[in-house]
Tab-separated table of C-alpha atoms in Angstrom:
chain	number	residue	atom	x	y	z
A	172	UNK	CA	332.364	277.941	196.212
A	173	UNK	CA	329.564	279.572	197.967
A	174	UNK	CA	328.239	277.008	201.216
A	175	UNK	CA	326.289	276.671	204.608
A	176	UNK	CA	326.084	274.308	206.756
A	177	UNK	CA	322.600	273.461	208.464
A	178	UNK	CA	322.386	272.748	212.030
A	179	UNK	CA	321.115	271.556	215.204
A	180	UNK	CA	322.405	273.416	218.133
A	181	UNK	CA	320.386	274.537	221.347
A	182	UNK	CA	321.882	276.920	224.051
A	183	UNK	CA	322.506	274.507	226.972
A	184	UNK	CA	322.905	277.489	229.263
A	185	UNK	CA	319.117	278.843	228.598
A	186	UNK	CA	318.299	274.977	229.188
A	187	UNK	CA	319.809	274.631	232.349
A	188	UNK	CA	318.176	277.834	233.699
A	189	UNK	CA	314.941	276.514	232.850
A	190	UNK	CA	315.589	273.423	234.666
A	191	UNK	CA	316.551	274.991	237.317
A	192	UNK	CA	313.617	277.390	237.685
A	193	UNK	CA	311.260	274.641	236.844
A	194	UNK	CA	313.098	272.689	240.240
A	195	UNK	CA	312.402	275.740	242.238
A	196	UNK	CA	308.649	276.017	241.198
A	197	UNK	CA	308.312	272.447	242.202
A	198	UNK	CA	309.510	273.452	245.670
A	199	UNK	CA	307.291	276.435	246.009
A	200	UNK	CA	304.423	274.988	244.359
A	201	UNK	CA	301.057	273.389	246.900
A	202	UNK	CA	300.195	270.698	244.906
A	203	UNK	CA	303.748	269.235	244.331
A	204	UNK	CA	304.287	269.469	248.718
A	205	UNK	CA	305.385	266.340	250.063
A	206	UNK	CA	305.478	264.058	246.756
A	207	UNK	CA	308.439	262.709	244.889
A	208	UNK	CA	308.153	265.597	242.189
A	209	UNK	CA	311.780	266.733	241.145
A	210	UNK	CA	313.804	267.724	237.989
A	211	UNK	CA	317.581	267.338	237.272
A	212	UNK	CA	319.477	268.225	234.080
A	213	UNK	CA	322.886	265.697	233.801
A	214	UNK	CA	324.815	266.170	230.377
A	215	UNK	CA	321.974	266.404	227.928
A	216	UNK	CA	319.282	264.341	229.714
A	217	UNK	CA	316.458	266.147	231.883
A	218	UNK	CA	315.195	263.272	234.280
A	219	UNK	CA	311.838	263.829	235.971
A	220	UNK	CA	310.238	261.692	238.800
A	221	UNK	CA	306.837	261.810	240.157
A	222	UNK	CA	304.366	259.802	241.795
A	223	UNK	CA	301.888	259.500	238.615
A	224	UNK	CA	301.716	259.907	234.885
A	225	UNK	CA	299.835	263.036	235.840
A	226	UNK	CA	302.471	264.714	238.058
A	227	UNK	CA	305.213	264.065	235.183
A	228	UNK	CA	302.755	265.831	232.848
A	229	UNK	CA	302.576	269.001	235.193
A	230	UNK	CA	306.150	269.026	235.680
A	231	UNK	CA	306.514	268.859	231.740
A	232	UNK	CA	304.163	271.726	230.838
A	233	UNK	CA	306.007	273.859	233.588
A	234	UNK	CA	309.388	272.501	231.948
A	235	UNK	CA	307.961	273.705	228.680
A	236	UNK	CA	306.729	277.153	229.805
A	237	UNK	CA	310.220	278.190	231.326
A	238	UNK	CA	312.045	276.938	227.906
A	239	UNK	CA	309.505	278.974	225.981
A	240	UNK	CA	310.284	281.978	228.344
A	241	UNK	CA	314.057	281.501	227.854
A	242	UNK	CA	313.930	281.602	223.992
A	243	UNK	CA	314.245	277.847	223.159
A	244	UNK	CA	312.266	275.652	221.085
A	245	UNK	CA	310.810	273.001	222.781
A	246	UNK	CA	311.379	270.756	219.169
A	247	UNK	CA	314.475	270.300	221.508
A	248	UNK	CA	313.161	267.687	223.763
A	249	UNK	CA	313.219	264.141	222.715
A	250	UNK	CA	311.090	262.763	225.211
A	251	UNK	CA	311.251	259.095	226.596
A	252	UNK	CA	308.677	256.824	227.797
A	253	UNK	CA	307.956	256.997	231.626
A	254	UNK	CA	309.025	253.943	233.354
A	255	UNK	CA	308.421	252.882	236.691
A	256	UNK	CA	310.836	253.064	239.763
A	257	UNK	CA	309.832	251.228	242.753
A	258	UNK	CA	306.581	251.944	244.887
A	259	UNK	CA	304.784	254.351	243.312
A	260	UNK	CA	307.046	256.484	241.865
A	261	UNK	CA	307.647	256.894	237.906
A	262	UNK	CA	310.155	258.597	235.816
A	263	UNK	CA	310.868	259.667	232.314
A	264	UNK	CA	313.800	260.905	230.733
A	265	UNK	CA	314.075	263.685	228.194
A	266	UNK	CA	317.083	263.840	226.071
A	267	UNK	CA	317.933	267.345	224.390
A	268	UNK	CA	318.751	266.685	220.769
A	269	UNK	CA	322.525	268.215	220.181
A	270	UNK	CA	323.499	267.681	216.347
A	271	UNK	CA	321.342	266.207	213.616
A	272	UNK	CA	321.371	262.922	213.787
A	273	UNK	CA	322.566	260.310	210.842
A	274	UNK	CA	319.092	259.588	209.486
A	275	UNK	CA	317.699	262.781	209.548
A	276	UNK	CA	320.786	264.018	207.584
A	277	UNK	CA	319.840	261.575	205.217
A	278	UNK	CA	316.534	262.633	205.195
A	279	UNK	CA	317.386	266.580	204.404
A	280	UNK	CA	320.291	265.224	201.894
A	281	UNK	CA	317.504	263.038	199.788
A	282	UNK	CA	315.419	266.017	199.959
A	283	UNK	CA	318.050	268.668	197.988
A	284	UNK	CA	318.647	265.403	195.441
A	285	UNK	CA	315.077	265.116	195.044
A	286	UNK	CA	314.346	268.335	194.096
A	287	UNK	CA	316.985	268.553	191.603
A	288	UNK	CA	318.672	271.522	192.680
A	289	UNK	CA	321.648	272.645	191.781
A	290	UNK	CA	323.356	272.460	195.079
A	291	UNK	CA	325.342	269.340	196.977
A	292	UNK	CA	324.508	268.235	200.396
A	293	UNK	CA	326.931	266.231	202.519
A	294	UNK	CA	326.636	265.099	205.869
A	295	UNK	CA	329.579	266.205	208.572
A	296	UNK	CA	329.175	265.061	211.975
A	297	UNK	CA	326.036	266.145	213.301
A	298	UNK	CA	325.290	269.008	210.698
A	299	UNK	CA	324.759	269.248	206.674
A	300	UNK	CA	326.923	271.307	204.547
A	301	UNK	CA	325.328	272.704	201.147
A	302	UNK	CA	327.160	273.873	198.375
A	303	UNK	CA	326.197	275.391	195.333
A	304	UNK	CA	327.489	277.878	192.343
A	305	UNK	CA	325.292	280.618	192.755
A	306	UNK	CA	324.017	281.941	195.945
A	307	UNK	CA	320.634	281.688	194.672
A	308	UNK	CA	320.165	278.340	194.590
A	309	UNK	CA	321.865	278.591	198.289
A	310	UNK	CA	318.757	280.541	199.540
A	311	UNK	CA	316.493	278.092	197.545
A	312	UNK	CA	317.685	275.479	198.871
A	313	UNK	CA	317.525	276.965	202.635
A	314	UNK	CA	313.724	277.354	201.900
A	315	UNK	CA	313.193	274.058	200.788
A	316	UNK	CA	314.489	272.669	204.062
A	317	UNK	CA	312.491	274.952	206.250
A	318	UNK	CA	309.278	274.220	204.504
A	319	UNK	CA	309.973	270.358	204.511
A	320	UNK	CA	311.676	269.753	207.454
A	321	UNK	CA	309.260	270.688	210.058
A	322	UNK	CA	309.393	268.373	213.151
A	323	UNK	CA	313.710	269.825	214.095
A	324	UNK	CA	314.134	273.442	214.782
A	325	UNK	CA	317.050	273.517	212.327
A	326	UNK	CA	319.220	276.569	211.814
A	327	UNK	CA	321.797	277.845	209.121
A	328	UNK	CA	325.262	278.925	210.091
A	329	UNK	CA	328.803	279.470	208.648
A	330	UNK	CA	327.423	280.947	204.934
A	331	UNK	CA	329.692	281.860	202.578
A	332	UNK	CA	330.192	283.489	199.812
């Protein structure tokens, strides 16, 4: 039975790059010289820390600018609420989303029912697998989620015939 399974799946590597250039910017650049402004990448969560709101947002549109460079959506980031840390310094942390998560599974799986294809969507950890009779419908259905689903940069792996 002809299937694909839609996913969710960033290239760490490119994203670790970018944080790292974006780190060494912030040690070459004037304006960042003798503040708190730094970038780390641990797991899947970039952390930044500045002295204001402002200097977070700077470090962020560099951030963005070297992911856009490298090739990766910056749909991507999932980012937090900045928080303060002591003084006057602030940070936020930016999670990179990894795997669709339960509830937007749902979501893409109540959108194939709704439309009354004739496919079947299932959720398997942290991607969607369609399956349908005809390859057709297959391709419909893969157009019907990229036109909906517009806030994840989802791809579509592992078709078969």
């Amino acid at each position: 039975m002809p299937s694909f399974d839609t996913v969710l799946e960033t290239d760490l590597v490119k994203v670790k790059n970018a944080v790292e250039n974006t780190s060494k910017e912030i040690g070459t650049r004037f304006d960042f010289k003798g503040t708190a402004a730094s970038i780390e990448l641990k797991d899947k969560d970039i952390t930044l820390i500045g002295d204001g709101d402002f200097q977070i947002d700077q470090i962020h549109d560099i951030l963005r600018n070297k992911l856009t460079k490298a090739g990766v959506d910056v749909r991507f980031l999932d980012i937090g609420k900045i928080e303060k840390i002591g003084g006057d310094k602030v940070k936020q942390v930016t999670k990179v989303r990894d795997g669709i998560e339960t509830e937007q599974a749902k979501k893409i799986q109540q959108l194939i029912k709704g439309n009354k294809m004739k496919v079947q969507a299932s959720i398997q950890e942290g991607k969607v697998r369609v399956t349908g009779a005809k390859r057709d419908d297959l391709q419909a259905a893969m157009a019907l989620i990229r036109a909906e689903i517009k806030d994840l940069p989802l791809s579509f792996d592992n078709f078969r015939d």
